[in-house]
CSV table of C-alpha atoms and ligand atoms in Angstrom, one decimal:
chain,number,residue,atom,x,y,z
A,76,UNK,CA,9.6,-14.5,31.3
A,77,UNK,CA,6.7,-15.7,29.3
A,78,UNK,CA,3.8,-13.1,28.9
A,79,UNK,CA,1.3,-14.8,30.9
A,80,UNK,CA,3.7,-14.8,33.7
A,81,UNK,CA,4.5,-10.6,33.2
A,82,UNK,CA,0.5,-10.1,33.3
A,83,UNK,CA,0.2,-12.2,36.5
A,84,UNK,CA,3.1,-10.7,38.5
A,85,UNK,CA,1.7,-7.5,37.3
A,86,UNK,CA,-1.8,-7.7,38.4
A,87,UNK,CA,-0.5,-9.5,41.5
A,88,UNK,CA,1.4,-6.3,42.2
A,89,UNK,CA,-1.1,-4.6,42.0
A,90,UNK,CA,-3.6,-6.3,44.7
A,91,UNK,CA,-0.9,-6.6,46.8
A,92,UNK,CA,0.1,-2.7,46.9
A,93,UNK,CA,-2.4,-0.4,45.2
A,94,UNK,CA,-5.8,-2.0,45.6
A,95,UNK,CA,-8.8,-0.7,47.2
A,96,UNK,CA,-12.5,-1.3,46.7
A,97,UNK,CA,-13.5,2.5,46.5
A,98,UNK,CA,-17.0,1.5,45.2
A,99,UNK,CA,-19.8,0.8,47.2
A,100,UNK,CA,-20.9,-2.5,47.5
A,101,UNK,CA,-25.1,-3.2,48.7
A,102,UNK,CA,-25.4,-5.8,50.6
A,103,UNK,CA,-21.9,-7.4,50.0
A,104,UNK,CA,-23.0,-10.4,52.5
A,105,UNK,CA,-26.0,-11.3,50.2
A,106,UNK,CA,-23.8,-11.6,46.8
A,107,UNK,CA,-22.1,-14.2,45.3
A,108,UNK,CA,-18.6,-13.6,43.9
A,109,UNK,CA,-16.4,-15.7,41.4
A,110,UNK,CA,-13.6,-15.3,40.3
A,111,UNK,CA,-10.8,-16.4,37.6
A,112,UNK,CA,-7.6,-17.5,37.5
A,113,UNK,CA,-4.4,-17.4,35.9
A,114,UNK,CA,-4.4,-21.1,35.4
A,115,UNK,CA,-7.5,-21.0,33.2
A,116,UNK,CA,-10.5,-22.1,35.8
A,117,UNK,CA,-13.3,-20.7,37.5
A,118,UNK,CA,-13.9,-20.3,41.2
A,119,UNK,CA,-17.7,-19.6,42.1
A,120,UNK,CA,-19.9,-19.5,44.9
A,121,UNK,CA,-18.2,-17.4,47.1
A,122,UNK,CA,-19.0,-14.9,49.6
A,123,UNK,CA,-17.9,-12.6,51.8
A,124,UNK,CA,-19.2,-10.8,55.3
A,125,UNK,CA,-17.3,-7.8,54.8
A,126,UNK,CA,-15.8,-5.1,52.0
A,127,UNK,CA,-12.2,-6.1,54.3
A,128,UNK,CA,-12.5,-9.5,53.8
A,129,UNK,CA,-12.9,-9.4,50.0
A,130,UNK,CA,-10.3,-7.1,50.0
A,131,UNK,CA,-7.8,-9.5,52.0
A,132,UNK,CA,-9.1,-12.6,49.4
A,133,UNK,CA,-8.4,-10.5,46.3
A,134,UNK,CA,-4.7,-9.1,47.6
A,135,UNK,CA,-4.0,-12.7,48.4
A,136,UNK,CA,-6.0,-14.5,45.1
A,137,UNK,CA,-5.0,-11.8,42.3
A,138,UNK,CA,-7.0,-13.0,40.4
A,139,UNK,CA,-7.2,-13.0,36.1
A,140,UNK,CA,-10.7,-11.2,36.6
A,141,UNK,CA,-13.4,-10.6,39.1
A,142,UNK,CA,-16.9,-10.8,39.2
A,143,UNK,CA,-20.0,-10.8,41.8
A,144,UNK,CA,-23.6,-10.8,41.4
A,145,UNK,CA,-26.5,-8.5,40.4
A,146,UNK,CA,-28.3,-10.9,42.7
A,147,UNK,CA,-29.1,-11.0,46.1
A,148,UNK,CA,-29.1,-14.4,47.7
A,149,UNK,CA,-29.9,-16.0,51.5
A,150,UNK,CA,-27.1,-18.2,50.8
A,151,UNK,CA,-25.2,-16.8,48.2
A,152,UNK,CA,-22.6,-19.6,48.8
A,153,UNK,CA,-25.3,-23.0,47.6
A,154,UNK,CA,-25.2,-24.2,44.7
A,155,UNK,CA,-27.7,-22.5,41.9
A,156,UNK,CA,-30.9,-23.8,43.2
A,157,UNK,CA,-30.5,-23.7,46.4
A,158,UNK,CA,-29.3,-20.1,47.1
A,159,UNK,CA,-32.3,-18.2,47.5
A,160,UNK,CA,-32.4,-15.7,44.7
A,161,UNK,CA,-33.9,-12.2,46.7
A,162,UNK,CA,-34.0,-9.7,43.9
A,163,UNK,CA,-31.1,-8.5,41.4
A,164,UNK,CA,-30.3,-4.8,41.1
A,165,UNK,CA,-31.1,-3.6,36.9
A,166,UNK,CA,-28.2,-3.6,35.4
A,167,UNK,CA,-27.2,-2.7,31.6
A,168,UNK,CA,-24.2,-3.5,29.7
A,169,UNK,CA,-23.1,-1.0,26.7
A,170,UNK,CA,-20.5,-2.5,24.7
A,171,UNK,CA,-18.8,-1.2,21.2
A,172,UNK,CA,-19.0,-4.8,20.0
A,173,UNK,CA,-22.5,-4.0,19.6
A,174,UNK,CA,-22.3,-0.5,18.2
A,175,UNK,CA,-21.5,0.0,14.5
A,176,UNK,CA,-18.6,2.4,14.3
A,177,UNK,CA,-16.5,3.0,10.8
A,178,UNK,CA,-13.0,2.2,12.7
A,179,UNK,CA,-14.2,-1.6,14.4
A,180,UNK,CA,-13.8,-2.1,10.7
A,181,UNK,CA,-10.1,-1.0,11.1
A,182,UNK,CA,-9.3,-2.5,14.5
A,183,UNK,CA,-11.7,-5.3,15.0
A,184,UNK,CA,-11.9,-8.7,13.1
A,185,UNK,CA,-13.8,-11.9,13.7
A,186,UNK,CA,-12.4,-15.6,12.7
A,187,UNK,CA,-14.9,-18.5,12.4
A,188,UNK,CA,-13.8,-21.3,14.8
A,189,UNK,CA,-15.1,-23.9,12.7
A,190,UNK,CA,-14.1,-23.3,9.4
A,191,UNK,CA,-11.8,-20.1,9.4
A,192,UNK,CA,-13.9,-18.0,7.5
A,193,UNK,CA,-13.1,-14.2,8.4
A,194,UNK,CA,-14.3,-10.4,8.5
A,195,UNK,CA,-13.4,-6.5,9.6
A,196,UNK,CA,-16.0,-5.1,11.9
A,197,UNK,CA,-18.7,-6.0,13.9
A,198,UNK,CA,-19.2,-9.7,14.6
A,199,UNK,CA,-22.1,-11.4,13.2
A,200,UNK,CA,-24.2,-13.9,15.2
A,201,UNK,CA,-24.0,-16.6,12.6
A,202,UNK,CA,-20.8,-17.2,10.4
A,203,UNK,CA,-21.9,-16.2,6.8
A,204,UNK,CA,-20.6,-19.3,5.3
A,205,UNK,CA,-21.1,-22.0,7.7
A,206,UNK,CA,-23.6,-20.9,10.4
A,207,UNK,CA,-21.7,-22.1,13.4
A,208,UNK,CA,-21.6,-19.4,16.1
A,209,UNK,CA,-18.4,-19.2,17.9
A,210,UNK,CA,-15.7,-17.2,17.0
A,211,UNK,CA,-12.2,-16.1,17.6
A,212,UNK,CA,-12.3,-12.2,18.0
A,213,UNK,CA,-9.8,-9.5,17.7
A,214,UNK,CA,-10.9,-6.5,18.9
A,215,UNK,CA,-9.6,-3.0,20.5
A,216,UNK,CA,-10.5,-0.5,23.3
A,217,UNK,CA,-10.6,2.6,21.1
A,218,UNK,CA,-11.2,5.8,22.1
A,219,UNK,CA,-14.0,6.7,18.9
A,220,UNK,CA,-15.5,3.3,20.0
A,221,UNK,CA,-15.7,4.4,23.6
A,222,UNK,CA,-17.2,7.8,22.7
A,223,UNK,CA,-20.0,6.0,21.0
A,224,UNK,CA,-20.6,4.0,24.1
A,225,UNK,CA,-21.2,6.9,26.1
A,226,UNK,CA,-23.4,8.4,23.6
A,227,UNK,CA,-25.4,5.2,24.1
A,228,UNK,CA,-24.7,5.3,27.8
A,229,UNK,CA,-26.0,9.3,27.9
A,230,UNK,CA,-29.1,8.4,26.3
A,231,UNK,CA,-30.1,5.4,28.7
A,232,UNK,CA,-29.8,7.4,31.5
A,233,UNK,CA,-32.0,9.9,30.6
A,234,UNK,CA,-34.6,7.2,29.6
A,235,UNK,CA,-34.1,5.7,33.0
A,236,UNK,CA,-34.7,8.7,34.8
A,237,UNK,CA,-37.0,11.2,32.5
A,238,UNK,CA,-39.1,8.2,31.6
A,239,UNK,CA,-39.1,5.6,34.1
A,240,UNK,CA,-38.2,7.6,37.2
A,241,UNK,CA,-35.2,6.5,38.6
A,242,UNK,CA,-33.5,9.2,40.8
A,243,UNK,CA,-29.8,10.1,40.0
A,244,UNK,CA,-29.0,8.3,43.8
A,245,UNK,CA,-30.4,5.2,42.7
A,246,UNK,CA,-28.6,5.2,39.6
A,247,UNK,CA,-24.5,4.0,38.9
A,248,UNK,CA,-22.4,4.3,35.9
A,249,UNK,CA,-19.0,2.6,35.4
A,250,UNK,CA,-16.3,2.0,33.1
A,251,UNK,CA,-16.1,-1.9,32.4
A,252,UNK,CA,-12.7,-1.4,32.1
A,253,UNK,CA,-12.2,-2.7,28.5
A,254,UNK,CA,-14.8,-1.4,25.8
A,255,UNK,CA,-17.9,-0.5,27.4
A,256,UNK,CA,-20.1,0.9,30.3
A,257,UNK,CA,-22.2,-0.3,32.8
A,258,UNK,CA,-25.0,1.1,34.3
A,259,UNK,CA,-26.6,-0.2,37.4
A,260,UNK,CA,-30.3,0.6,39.2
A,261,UNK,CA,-30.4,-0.2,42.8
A,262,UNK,CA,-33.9,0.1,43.5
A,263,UNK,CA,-36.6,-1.4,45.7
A,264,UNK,CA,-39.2,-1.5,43.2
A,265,UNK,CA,-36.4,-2.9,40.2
A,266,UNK,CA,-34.7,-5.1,42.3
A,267,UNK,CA,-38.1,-8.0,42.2
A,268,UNK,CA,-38.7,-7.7,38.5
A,269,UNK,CA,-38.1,-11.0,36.9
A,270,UNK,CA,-36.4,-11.4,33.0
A,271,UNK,CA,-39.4,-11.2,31.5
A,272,UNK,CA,-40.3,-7.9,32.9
A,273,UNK,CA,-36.5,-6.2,32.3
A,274,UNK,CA,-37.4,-7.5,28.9
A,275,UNK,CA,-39.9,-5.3,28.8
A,276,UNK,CA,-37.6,-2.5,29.9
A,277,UNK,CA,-34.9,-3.6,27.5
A,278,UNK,CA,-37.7,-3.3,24.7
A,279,UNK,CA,-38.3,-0.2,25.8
A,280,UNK,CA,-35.1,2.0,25.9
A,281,UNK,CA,-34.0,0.0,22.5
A,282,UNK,CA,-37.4,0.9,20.7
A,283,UNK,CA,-37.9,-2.8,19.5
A,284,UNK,CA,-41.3,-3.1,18.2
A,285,UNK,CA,-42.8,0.2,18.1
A,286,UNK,CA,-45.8,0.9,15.7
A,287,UNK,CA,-45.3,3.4,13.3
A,288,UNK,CA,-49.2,3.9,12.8
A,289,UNK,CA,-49.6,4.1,16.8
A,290,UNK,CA,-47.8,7.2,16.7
A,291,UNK,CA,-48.9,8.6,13.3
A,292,UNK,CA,-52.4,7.6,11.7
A,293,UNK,CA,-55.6,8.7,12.8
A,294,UNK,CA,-57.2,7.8,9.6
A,295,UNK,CA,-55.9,8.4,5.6
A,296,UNK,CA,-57.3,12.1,5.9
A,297,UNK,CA,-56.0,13.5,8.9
A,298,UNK,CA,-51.9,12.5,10.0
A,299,UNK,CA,-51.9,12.7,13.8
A,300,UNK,CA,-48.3,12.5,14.8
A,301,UNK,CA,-46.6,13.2,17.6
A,302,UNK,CA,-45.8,16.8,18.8
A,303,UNK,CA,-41.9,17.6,20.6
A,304,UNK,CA,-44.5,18.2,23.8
A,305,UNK,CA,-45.7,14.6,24.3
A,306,UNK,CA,-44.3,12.2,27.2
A,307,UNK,CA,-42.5,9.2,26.6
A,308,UNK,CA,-41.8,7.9,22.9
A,309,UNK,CA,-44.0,9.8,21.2
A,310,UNK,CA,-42.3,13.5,22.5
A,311,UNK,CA,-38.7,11.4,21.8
A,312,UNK,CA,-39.7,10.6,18.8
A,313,UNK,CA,-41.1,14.5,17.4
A,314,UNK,CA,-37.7,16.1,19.0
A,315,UNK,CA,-35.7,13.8,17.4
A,316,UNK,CA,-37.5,14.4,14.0
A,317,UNK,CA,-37.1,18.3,14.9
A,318,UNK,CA,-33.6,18.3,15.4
A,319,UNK,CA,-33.1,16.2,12.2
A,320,UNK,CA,-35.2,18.2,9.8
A,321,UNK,CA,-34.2,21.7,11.3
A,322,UNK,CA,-30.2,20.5,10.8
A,323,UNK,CA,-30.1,18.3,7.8
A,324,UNK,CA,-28.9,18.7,4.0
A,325,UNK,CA,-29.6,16.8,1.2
A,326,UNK,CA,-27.0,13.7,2.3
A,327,UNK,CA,-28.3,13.5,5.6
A,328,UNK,CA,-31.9,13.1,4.2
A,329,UNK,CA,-30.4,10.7,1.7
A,330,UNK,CA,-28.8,9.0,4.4
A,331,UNK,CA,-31.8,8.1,6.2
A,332,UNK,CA,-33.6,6.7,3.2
A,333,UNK,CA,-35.4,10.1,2.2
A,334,UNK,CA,-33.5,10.3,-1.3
A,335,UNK,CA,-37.0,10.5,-3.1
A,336,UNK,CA,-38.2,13.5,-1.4
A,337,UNK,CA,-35.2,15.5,-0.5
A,338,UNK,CA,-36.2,18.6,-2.5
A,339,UNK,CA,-39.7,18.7,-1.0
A,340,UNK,CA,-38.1,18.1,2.6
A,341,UNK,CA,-36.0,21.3,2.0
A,342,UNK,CA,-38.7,23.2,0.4
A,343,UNK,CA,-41.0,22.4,3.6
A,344,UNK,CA,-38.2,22.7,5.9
A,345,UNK,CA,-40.6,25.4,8.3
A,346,UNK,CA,-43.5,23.8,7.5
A,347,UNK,CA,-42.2,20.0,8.7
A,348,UNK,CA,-40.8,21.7,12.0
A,349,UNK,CA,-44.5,23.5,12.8
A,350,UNK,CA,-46.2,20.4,12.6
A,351,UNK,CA,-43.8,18.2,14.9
A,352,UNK,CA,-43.3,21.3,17.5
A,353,UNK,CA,-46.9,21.8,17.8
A,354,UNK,CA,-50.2,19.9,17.7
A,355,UNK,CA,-48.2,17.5,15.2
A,356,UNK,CA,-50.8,17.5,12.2
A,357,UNK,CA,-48.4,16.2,9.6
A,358,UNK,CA,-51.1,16.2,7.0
A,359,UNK,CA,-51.0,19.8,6.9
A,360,UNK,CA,-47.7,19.9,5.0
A,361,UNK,CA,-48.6,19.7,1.2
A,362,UNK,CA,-46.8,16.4,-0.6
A,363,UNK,CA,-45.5,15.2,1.9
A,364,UNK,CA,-47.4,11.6,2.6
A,365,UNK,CA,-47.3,9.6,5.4
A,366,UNK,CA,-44.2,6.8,3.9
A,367,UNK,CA,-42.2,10.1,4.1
A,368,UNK,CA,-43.0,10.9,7.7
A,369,UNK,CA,-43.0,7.3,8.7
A,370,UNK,CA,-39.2,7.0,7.1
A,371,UNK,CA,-38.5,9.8,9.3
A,372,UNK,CA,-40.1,8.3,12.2
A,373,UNK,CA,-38.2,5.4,11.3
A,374,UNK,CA,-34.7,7.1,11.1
A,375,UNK,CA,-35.5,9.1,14.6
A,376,UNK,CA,-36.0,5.9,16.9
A,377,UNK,CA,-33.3,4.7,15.0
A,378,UNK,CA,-31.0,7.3,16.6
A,379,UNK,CA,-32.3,8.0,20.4
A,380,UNK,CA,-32.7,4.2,21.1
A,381,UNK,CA,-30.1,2.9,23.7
A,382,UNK,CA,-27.8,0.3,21.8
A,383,UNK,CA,-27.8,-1.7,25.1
A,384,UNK,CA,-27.1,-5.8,25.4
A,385,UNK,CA,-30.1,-7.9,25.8
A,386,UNK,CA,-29.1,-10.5,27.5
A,387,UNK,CA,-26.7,-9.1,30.4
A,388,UNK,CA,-30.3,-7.1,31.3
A,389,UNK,CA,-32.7,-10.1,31.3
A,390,UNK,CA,-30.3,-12.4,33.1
A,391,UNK,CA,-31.1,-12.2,36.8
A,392,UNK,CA,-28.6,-14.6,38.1
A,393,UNK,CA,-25.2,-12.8,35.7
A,394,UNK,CA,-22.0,-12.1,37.4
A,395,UNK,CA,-20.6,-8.6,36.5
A,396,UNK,CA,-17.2,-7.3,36.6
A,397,UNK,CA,-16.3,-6.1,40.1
A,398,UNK,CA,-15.5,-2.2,40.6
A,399,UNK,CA,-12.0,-1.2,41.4
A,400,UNK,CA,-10.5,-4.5,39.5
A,401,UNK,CA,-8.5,-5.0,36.9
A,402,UNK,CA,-9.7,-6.3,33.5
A,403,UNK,CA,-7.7,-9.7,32.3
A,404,UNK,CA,-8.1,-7.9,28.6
A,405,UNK,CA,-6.3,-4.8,29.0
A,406,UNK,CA,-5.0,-4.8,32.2
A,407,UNK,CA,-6.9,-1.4,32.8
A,408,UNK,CA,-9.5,-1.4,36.2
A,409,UNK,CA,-13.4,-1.4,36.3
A,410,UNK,CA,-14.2,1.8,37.6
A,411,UNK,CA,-17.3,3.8,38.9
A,412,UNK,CA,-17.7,7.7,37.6
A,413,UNK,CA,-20.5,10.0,39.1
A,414,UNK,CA,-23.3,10.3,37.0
A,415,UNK,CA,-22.7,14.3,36.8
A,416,UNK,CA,-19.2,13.5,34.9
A,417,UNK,CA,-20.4,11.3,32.4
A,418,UNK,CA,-19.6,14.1,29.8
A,419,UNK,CA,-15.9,14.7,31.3
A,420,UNK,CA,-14.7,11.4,31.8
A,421,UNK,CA,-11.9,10.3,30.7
A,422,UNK,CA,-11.5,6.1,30.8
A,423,UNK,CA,-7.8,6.6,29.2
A,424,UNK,CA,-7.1,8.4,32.1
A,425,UNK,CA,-9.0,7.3,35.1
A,426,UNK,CA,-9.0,3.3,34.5
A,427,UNK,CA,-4.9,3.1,34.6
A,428,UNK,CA,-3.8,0.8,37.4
A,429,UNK,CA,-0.2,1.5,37.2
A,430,UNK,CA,2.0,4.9,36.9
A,431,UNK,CA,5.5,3.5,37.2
A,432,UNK,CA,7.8,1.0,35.6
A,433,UNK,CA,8.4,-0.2,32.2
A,434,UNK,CA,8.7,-3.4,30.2
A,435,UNK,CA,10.3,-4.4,27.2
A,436,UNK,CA,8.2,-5.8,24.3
A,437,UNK,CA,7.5,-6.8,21.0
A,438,UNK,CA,4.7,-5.6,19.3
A,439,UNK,CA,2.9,-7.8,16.2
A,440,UNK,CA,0.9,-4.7,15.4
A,441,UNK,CA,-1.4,-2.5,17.3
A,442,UNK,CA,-3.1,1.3,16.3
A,443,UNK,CA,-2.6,4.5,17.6
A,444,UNK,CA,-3.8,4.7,21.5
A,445,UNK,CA,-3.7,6.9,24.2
A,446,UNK,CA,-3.2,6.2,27.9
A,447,UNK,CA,-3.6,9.5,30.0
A,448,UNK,CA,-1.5,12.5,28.0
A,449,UNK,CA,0.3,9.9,26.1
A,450,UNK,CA,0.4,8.5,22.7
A,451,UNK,CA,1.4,5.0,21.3
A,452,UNK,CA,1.8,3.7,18.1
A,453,UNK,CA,0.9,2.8,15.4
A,454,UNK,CA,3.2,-0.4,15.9
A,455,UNK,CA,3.9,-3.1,13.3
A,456,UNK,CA,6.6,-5.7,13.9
A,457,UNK,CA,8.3,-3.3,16.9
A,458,UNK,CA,10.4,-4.0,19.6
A,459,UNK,CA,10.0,-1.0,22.5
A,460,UNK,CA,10.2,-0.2,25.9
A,461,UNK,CA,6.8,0.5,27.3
A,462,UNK,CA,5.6,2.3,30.5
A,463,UNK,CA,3.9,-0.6,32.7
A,464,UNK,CA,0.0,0.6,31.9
A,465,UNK,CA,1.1,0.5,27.8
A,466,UNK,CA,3.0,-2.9,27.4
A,467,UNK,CA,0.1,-4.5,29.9
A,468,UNK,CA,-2.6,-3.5,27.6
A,469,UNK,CA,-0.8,-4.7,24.6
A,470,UNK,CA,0.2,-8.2,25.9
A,471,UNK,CA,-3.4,-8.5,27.4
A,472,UNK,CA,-5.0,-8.1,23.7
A,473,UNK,CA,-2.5,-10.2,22.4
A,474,UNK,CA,-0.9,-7.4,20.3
A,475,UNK,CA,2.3,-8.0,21.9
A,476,UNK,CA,4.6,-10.5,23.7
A,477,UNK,CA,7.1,-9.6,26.5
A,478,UNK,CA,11.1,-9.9,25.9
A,479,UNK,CA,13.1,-11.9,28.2
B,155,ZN,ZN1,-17.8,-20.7,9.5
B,156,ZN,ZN1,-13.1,2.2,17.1
């Protein structure tokens, strides 16, 4: 059996006898779905009445992956013009690929499709040598990269609801079900904003474009900067600062491009943390001039802005991975965690589709992972008999191929 073939009976398995939609679904009757197949094409345009009736089209369809809208529609099933757009809940899309973590530079590469040029790491929006854009990835769904995601994914929500107002029943988090989270606002007041407006909100939570001077200079004399007190930005900004100055040494400061002054920094050390707990008068701390503070302003939004994707947010029309399905990548499901568990969850754990069976494979190479209390690898060159959940992942991200 070719590999393709072992992924599709698997995931058709499992929509014929372990699939549920657990997750709520708003307004299923107003959203379009689409969906993609084995055989490499698209269906779109679809819709559905009822949570039974999608469930009955997705035992029947298995399909590679499976999408519906963040969009409402009056006719989700016209074509693009003609459906009716209503409103689209705010939805955000955390993924490692855009988080700088030391081991993508172990597990992840890039290949340029036009003229093979290749790198570790994070991929870049242009190739270096040739500036075409498209690329052949390699990445992996690692458990550090992950982590990182839901450090992102921890300080979004608190933006969304300390600073924007969104109560914990309006807001959803879910694994993507590959190597990211999802967070989605179902709001009245959300749901009408157009792109340029969740722009604005992406903007926001990101810290893109914030003035330095707006939240430091009164005039050369007197530094007014912000106090750990303040709303918004500004008290993000001063706590940020606090916890930095009260916990670094001298590589942290060096780190964050303080290497000139990290003897004064130290020296001041009670003084720095007076003046951004309280009234924030940064002038009052002798030497140090306002580059310094502004560096440190720098390094702080640096730190407690949300690394989210741009474009998933400001695309009003996107199609997003549907809860409670499985991910054509890894084989592991999309799946929704309450918001009081973000710090507990476990997606190694609670993503697995399947909890019996094995398959033989051969593995090119693949790094240590993890699936629930188990551990895999490293594999170079390997052939081994997998439970179902392990071999699926590794044939999915084209680390392995299936024997017989
Ligand atoms: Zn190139
Ligand atoms: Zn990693």
């Amino acid at each position: 059996m070719d590999s393709l073939t072992y992924v599709q009976n698997t995931f058709r398995d499992y929509y014929a006898n372990n699939f549920s939609l657990q997750s709520a679904l708003q307004m299923i009757e107003k959203r379009e779905f689409g969906f993609a197949s084995f055989d490499g094409w698209m269906l779109r345009h679809r819709s559905f009445k009822t949570k039974n009736e999608l469930t009955m089209f997705l035992q029947d369809f298995a399909p590679h992956d499976a999408y519906f809208s963040c969009a409402y529609y009056e006719e989700p099933e016209a074509e693009m013009e003609r459906k009716g757009w209503l409103g689209a809940d705010l939805v955000f899309d955390i993924d490692a690929d855009h988080i700088p973590t030391q081991c993508s530079k172990i597990h992840d590469e890039w290949t340029c499709g036009n003229c093979a040029f290749s790198g570790k790491g994070i991929t870049p929006e242009k190739c270096p040598k040739c500036g075409n854009e498209r690329f052949d990835t390699r990445t992996w769904p690692c458990e550090v990269c992950l982590d990182s995601a839901k450090t992102e994914t921890v300080k979004l929500l608190d933006f969304l609801m300390r600073d924007f107002g969104f109560s914990d029943k309006e807001i959803r988090v879910f694994f993507s079900g590959h190597r990211g989270y999802h967070i989605h606002v179902e709001n009245e007041a959300a749901r009408s904003l157009n792109s340029m407006a969740r722009k604005e909100i992406v903007d926001y939570v990101t810290g893109l474009g914030l003035d330095i001077t707006y939240f430091g200079l009164s005039d050369r004399k007197i530094l007014q900067g912000p106090s750990t007190k303040d709303q918004g930005w500004r008290g993000r900004i001063a706590r940020s600062a606090y916890d930095f100055v009260r916990n670094a040494n001298e590589d942290d400061y060096k780190n964050a491009g303080l290497q000139t002054n990290v003897e004064l920094l130290i020296r001041n050390k009670k003084a720095l943390l007076k003046s951004l707990d309280g009234v924030g008068t940064w002038s009052t701390v002798k030497g140090v001039a306002f580059g310094t503070w502004k560096r440190l302003v720098e390094h702080s939004i640096g730190s407690i802005s949300a690394k989210v994707d741009t474009a998933v947010t400001t695309d009003v029309h996107r199609l997003i991975r549907l809860a409670d399905t499985l991910h054509g990548k890894t084989g592991l499901k999309k799946v929704e965690f309450a918001l009081s568990a973000v710090s507990t969850f476990d997606p190694f754990k609670s993503a697995i589709a399947f909890k019996a069976g094995t398959a033989k494979v051969i593995v090119s190479d693949a790094p240590k992972f993890r699936l629930d209390n188990e551990i895999f690898g490293p594999y170079k060159c390997k052939k081994i008999e997998l439970p179902t959940a392990a071999a699926l992942l590794l044939v999915c991200k084209g680390r392995a191929k299936v024997v017989e």
